[in-house]
PDB file of C-alpha atoms in Angstrom:
ATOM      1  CA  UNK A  23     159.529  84.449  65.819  1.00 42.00           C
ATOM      2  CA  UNK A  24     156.432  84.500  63.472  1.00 49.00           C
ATOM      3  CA  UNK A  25     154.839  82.899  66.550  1.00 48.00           C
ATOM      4  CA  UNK A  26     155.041  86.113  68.675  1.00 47.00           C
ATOM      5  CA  UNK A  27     154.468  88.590  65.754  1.00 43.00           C
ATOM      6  CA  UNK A  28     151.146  87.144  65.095  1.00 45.00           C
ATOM      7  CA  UNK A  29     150.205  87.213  68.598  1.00 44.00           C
ATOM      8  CA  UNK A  30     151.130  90.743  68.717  1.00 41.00           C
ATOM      9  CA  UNK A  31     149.306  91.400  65.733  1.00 37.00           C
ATOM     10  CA  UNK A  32     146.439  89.601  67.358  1.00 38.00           C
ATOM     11  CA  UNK A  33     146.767  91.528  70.504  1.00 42.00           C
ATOM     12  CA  UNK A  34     146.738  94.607  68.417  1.00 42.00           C
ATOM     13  CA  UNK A  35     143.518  93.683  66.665  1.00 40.00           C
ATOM     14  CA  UNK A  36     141.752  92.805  69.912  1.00 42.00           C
ATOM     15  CA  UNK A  37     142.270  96.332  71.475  1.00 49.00           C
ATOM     16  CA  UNK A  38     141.667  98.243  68.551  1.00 51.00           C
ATOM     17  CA  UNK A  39     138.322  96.457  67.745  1.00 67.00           C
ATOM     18  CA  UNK A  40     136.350  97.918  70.501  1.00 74.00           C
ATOM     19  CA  UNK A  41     137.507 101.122  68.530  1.00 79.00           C
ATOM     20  CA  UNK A  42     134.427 101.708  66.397  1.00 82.00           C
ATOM     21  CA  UNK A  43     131.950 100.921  69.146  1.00 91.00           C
ATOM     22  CA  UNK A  44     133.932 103.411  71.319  1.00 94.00           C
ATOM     23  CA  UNK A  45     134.078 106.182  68.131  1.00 95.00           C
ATOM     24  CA  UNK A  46     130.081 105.668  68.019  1.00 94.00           C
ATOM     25  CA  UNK A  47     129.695 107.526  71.615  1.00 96.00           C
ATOM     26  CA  UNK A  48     132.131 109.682  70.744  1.00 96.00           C
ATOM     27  CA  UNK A  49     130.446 110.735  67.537  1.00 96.00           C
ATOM     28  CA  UNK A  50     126.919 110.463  69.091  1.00 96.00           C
ATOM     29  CA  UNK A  51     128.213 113.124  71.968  1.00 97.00           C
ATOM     30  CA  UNK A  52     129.750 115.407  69.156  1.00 97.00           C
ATOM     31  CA  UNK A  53     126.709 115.481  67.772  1.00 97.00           C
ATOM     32  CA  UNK A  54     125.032 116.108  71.001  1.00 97.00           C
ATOM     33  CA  UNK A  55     127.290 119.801  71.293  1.00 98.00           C
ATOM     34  CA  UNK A  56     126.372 120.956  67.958  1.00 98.00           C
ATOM     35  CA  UNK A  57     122.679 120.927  68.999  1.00 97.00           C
ATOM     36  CA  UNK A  58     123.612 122.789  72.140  1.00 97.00           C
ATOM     37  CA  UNK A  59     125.775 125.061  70.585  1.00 96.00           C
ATOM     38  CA  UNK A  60     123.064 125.723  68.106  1.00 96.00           C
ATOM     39  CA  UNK A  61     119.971 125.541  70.525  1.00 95.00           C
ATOM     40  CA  UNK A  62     121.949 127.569  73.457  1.00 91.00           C
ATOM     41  CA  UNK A  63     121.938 130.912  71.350  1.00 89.00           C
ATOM     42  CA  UNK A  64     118.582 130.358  69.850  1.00 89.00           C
ATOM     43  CA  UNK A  65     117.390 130.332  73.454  1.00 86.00           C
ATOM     44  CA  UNK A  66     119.576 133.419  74.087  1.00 81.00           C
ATOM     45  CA  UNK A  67     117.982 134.985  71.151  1.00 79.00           C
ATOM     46  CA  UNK A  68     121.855 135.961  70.592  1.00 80.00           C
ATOM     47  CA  UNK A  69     125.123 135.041  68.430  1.00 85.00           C
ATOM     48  CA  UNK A  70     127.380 133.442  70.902  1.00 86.00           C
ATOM     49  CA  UNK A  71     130.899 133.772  69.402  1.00 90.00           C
ATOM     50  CA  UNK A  72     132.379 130.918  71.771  1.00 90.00           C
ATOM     51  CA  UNK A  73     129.246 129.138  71.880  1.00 93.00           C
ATOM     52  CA  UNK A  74     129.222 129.343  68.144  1.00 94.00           C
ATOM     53  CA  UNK A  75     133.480 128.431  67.487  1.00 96.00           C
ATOM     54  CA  UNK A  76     132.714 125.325  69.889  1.00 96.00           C
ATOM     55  CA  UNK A  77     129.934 123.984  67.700  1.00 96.00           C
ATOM     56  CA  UNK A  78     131.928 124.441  64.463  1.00 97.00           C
ATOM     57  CA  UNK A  79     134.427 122.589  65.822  1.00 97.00           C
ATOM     58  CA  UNK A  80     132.612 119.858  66.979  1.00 98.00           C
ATOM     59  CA  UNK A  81     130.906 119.712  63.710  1.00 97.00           C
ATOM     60  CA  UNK A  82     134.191 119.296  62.024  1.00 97.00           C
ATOM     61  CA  UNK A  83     135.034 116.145  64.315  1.00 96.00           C
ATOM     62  CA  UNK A  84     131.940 114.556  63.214  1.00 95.00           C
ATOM     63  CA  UNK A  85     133.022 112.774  59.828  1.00 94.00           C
ATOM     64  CA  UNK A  86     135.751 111.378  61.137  1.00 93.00           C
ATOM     65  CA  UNK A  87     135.071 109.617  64.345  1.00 91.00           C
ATOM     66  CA  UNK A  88     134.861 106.731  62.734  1.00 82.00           C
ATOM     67  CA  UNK A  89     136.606 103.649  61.587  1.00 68.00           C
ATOM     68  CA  UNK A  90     140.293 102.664  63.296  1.00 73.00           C
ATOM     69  CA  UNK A  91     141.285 107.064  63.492  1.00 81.00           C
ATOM     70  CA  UNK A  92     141.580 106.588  67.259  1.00 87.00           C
ATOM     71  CA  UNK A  93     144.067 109.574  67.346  1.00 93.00           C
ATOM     72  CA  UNK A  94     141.112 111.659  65.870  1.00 94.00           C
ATOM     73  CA  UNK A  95     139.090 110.405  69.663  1.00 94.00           C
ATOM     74  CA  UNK A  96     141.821 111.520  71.292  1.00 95.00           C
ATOM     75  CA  UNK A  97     141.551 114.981  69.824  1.00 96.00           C
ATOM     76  CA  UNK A  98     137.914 115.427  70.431  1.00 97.00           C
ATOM     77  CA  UNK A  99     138.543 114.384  74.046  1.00 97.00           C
ATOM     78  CA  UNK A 100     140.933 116.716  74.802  1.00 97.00           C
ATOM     79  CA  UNK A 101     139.497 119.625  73.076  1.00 98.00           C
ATOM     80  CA  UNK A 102     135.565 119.072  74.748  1.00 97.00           C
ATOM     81  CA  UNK A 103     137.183 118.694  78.375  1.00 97.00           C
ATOM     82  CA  UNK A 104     139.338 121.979  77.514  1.00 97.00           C
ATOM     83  CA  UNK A 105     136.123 123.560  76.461  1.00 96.00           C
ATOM     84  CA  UNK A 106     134.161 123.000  79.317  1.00 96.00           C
ATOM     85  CA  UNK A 107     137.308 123.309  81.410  1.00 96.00           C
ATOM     86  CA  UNK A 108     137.202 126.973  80.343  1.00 94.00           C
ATOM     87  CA  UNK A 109     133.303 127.423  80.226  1.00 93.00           C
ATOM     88  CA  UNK A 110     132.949 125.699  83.845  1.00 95.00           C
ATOM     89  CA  UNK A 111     131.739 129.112  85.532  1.00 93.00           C
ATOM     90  CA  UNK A 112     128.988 129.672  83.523  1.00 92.00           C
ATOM     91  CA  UNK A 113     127.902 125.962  83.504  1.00 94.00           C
ATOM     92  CA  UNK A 114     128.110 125.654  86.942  1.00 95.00           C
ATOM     93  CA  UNK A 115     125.826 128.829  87.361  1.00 94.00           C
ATOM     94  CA  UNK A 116     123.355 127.389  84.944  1.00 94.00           C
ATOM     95  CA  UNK A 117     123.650 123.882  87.082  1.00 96.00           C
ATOM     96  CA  UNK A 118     122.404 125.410  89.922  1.00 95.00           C
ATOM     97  CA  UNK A 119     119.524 126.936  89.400  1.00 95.00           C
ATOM     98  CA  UNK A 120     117.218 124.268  88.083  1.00 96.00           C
ATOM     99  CA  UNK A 121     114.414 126.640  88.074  1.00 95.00           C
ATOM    100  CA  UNK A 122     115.233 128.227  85.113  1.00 95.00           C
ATOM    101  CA  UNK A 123     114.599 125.297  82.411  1.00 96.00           C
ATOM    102  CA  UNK A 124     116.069 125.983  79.801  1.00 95.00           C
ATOM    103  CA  UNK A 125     119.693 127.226  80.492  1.00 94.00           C
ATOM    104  CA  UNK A 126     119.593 124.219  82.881  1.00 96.00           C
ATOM    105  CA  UNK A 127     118.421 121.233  80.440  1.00 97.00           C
ATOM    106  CA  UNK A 128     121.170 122.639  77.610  1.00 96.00           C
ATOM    107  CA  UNK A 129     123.713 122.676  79.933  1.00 96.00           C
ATOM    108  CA  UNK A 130     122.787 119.269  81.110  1.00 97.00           C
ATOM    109  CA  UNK A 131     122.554 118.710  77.874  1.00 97.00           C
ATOM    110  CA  UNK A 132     126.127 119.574  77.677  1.00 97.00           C
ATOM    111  CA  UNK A 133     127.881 117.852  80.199  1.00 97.00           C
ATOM    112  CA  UNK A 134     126.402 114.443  78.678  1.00 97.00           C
ATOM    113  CA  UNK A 135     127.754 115.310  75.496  1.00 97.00           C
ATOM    114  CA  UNK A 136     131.242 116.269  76.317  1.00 98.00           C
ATOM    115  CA  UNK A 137     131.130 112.775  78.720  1.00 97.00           C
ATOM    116  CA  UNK A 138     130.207 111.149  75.742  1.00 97.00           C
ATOM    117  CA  UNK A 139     132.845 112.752  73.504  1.00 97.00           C
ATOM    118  CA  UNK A 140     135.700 112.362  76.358  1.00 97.00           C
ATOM    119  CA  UNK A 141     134.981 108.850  77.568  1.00 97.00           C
ATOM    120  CA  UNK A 142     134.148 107.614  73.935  1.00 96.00           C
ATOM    121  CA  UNK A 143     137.557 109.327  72.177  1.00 95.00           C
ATOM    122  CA  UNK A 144     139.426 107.952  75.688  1.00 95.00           C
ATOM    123  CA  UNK A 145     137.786 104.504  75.152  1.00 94.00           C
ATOM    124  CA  UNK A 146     138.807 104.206  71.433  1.00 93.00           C
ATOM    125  CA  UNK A 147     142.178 105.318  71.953  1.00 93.00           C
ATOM    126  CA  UNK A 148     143.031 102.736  74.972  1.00 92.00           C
ATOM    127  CA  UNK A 149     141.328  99.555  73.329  1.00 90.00           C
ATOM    128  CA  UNK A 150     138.893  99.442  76.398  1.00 92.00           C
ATOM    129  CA  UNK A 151     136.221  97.072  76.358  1.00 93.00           C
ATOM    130  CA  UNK A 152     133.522  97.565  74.115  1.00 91.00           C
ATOM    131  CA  UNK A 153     130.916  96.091  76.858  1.00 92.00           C
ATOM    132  CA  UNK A 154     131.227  99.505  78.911  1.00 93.00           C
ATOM    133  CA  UNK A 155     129.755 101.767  75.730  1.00 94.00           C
ATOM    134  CA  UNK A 156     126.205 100.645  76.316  1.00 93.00           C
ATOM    135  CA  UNK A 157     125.642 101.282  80.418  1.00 95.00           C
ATOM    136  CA  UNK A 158     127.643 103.860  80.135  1.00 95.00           C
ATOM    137  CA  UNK A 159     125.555 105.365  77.321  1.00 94.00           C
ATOM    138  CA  UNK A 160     122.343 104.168  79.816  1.00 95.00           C
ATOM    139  CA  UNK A 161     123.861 105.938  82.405  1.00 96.00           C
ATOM    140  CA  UNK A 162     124.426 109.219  80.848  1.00 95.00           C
ATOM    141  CA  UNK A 163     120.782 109.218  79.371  1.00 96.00           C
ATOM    142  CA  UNK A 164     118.935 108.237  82.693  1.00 97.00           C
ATOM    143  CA  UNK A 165     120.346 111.471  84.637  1.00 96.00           C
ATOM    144  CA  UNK A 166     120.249 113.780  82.103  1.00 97.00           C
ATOM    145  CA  UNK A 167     116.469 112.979  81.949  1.00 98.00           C
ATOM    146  CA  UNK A 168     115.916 112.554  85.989  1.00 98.00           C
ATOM    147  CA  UNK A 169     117.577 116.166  85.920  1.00 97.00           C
ATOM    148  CA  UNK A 170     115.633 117.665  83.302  1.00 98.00           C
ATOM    149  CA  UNK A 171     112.214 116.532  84.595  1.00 98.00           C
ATOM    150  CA  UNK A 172     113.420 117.946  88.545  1.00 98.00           C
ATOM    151  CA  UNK A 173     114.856 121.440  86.337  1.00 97.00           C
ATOM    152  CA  UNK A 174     110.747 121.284  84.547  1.00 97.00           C
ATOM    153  CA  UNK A 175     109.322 120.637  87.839  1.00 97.00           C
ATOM    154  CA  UNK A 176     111.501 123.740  89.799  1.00 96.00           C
ATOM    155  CA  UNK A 177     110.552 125.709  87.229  1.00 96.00           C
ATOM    156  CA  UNK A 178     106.507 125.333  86.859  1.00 95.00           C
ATOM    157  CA  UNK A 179     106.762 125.994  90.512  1.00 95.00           C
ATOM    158  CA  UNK A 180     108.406 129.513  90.293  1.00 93.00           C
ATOM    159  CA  UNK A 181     106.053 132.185  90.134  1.00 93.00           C
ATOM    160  CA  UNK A 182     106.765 135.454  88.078  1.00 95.00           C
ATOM    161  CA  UNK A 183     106.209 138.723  90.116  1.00 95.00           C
ATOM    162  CA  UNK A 184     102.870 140.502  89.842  1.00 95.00           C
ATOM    163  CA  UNK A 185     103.049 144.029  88.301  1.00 94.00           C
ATOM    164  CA  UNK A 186     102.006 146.698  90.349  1.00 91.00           C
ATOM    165  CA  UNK A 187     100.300 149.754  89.020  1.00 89.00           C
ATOM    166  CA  UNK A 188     102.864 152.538  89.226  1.00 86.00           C
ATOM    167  CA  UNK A 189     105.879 150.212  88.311  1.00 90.00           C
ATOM    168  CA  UNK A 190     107.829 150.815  85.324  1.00 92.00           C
ATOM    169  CA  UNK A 191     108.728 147.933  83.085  1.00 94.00           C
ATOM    170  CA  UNK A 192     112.293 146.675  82.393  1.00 96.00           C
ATOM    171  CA  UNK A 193     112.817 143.937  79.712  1.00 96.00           C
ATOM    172  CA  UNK A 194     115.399 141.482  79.496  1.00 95.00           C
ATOM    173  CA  UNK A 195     115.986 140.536  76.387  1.00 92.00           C
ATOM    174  CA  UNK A 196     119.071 139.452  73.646  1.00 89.00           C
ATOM    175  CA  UNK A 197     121.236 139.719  76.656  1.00 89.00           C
ATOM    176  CA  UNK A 198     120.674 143.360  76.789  1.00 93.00           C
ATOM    177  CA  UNK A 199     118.041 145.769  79.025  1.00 96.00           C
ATOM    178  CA  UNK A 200     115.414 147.465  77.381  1.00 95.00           C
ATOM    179  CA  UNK A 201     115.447 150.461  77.992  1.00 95.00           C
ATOM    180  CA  UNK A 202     119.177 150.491  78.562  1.00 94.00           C
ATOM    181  CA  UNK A 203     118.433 153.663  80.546  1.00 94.00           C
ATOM    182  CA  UNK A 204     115.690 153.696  82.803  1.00 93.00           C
ATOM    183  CA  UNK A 205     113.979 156.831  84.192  1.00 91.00           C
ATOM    184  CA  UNK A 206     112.403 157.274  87.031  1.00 89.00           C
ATOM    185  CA  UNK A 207     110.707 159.955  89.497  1.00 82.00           C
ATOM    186  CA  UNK A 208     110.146 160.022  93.035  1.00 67.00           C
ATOM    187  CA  UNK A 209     106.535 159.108  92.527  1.00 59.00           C
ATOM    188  CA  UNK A 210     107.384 155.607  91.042  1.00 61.00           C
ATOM    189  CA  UNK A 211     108.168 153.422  93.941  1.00 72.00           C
ATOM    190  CA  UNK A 212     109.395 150.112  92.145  1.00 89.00           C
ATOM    191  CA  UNK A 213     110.720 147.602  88.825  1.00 94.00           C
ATOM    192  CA  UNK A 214     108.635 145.259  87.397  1.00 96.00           C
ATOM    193  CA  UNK A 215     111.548 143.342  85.088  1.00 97.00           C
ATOM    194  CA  UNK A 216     110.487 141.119  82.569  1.00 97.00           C
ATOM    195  CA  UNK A 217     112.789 138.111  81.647  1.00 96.00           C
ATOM    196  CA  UNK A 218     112.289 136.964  77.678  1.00 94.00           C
ATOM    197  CA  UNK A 219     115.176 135.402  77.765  1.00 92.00           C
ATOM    198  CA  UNK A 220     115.631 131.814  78.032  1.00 90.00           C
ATOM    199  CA  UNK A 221     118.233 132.287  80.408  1.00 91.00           C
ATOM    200  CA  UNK A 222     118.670 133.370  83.951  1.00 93.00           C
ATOM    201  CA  UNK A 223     119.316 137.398  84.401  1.00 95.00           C
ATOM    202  CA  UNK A 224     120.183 139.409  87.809  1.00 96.00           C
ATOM    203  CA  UNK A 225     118.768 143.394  88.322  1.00 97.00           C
ATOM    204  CA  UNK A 226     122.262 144.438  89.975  1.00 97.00           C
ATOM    205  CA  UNK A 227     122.753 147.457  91.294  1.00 95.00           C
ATOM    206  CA  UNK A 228     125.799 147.522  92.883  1.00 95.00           C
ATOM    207  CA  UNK A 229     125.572 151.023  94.136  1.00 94.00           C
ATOM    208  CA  UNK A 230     122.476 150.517  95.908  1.00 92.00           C
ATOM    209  CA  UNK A 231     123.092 147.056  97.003  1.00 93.00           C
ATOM    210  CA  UNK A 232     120.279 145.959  94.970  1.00 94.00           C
ATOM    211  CA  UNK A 233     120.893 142.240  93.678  1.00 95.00           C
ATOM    212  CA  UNK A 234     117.330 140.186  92.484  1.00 95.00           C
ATOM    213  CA  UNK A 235     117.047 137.173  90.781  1.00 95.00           C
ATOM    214  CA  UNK A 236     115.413 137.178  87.709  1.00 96.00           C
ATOM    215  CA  UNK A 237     114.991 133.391  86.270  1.00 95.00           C
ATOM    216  CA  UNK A 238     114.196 132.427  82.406  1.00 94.00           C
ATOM    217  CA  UNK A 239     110.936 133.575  81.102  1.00 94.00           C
ATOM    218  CA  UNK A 240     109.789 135.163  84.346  1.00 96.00           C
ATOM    219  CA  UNK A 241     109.707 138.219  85.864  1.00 97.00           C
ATOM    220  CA  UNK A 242     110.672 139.895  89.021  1.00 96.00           C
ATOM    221  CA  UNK A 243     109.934 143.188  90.937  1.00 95.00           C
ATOM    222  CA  UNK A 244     112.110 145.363  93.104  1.00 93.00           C
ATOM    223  CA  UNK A 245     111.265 148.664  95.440  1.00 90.00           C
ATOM    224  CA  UNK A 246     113.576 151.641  94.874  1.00 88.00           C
ATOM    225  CA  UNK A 247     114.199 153.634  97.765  1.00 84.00           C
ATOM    226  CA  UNK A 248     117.056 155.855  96.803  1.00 86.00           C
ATOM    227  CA  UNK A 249     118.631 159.501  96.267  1.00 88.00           C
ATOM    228  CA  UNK A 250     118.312 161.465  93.060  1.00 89.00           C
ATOM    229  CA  UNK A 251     121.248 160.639  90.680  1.00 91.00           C
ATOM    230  CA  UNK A 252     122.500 158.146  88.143  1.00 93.00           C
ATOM    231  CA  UNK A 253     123.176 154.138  89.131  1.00 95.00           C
ATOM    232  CA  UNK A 254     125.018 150.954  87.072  1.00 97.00           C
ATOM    233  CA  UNK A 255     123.003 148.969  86.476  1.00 97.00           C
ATOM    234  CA  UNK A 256     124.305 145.358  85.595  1.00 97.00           C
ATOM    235  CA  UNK A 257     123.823 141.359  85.238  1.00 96.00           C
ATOM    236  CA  UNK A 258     126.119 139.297  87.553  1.00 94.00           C
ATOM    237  CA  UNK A 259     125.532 136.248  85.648  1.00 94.00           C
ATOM    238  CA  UNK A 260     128.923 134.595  84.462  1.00 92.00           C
ATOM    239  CA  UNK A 261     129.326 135.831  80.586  1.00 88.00           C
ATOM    240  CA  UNK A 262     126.870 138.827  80.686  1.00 91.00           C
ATOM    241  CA  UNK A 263     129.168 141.307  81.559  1.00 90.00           C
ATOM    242  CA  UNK A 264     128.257 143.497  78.525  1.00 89.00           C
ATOM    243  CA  UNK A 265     124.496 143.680  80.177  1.00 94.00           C
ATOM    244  CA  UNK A 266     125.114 147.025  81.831  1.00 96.00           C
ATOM    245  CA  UNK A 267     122.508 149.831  81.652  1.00 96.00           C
ATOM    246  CA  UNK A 268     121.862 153.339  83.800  1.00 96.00           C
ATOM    247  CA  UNK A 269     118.870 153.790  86.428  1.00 94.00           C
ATOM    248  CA  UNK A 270     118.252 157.857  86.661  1.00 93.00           C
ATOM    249  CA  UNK A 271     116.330 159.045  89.511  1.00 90.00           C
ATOM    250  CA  UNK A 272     115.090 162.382  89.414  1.00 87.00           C
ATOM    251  CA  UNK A 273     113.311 164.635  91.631  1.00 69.00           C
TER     252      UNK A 273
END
């Protein structure tokens, strides 16, 4: 009888310690989305409110992914893959287009972490072998790197729009257009929109099937050919759905 307890005792302490090696990458990625959280609205030049909620949270997990609390990985797993579970549209928007730096590298950025936080809460939980932490850990920092040097390299080889004399100048900035509402006369024949944001923008104008690309810290140019009157004027990027403004035409 005391035979079997001890082994089960014994089996007990063999799975549970891999549990602080496992905490460590679980920690190290919670860590990893409080910098995003914090660096993704700096580069936004904006408060984030969900951005902001899912970095106060994850600062919150941090003192106590530690020790034997494997319940406390478990948590942290589940809430980082519900929170990019529910962010997934505007990550994968940021994902693909490399050529704007730095909404691509913090996104990166923040798929490693919640990988870290998810496999290292999952890990601690289970007991599983502490010898997977390190090339996993390897693993995670070799592509986030090989993607943020291809995302630097996309991007030094976009070139921002020349200005044409006669354009009038848009700004994107703070997630918002300035001016919000543009005028123009029949004698101006085009946009030059400036993107100060560190984040990818669209000129949409639904109304005049008008749809250009504007990415992070560049600038873009579009021709208006169009009637006299009043047009939406929004950003189709997933999240910005307060960026509206008003083109007038006159004439």
């Amino acid at each position: 009888m005391n035979t079997a307890t001890n082994s089960s005792v014994a089996e007990h302490a063999a799975d549970t310690s891999t549990a602080p090696t496992w905490m460590a990458m679980a920690r190290a990625g919670a860590i990893v989305m409080v910098i995003f959280s914090i660096a993704l609205q700096v580069t936004a030049r904006a408060i984030i409110p969900p951005v902001a909620v899912i970095g106060a949270v994850f600062l919150g997990f941090i003192p106590f992914l530690n020790g034997e609390r494997r319940w406390v990985g478990l948590a942290a797993a589940v809430f980082a893959v519900a929170a990019y579970a529910g962010n997934l549209p505007i990550i994968l928007d940021d994902l693909r287009n490399p050529e704007s730096a730095p909404a691509f590298i913090l996104q990166l950025f923040s798929t490693v972490g919640v990988l870290l936080v998810a496999v290292g809460g999952v890990g601690a939980f289970f007991g599983a072998p502490a010898r997977l932490v390190r090339p996993l850990a390897l693993a995670a920092a070799g592509v986030f790197i090989a993607g943020a040097i291809g995302s630097l390299a996309a991007t030094a080889s976009t070139d921002s729009a020349v200005r044409l004399p006669g354009d009038v100048q848009v700004t994107a900035k703070q997630l918002m257009w300035a001016p919000e509402d543009i005028v123009i006369d029949t004698a101006d024949s085009g946009l030059w929109i400036d993107n100060e944001d560190g984040i990818r923008h669209t000129f949409t104008i639904p109304e005049l099937e008008i749809d250009v690309e504007i990415p992070a810290l560049k600038a873009s140019r579009v021709d208006i050919d169009a009637q006299p009157g009043s047009y939406l004027i929004i950003c189709n990027v997933p999240g910005h759905e307060s960026m509206t403004g008003t083109l007038t035409i006159t004439g």
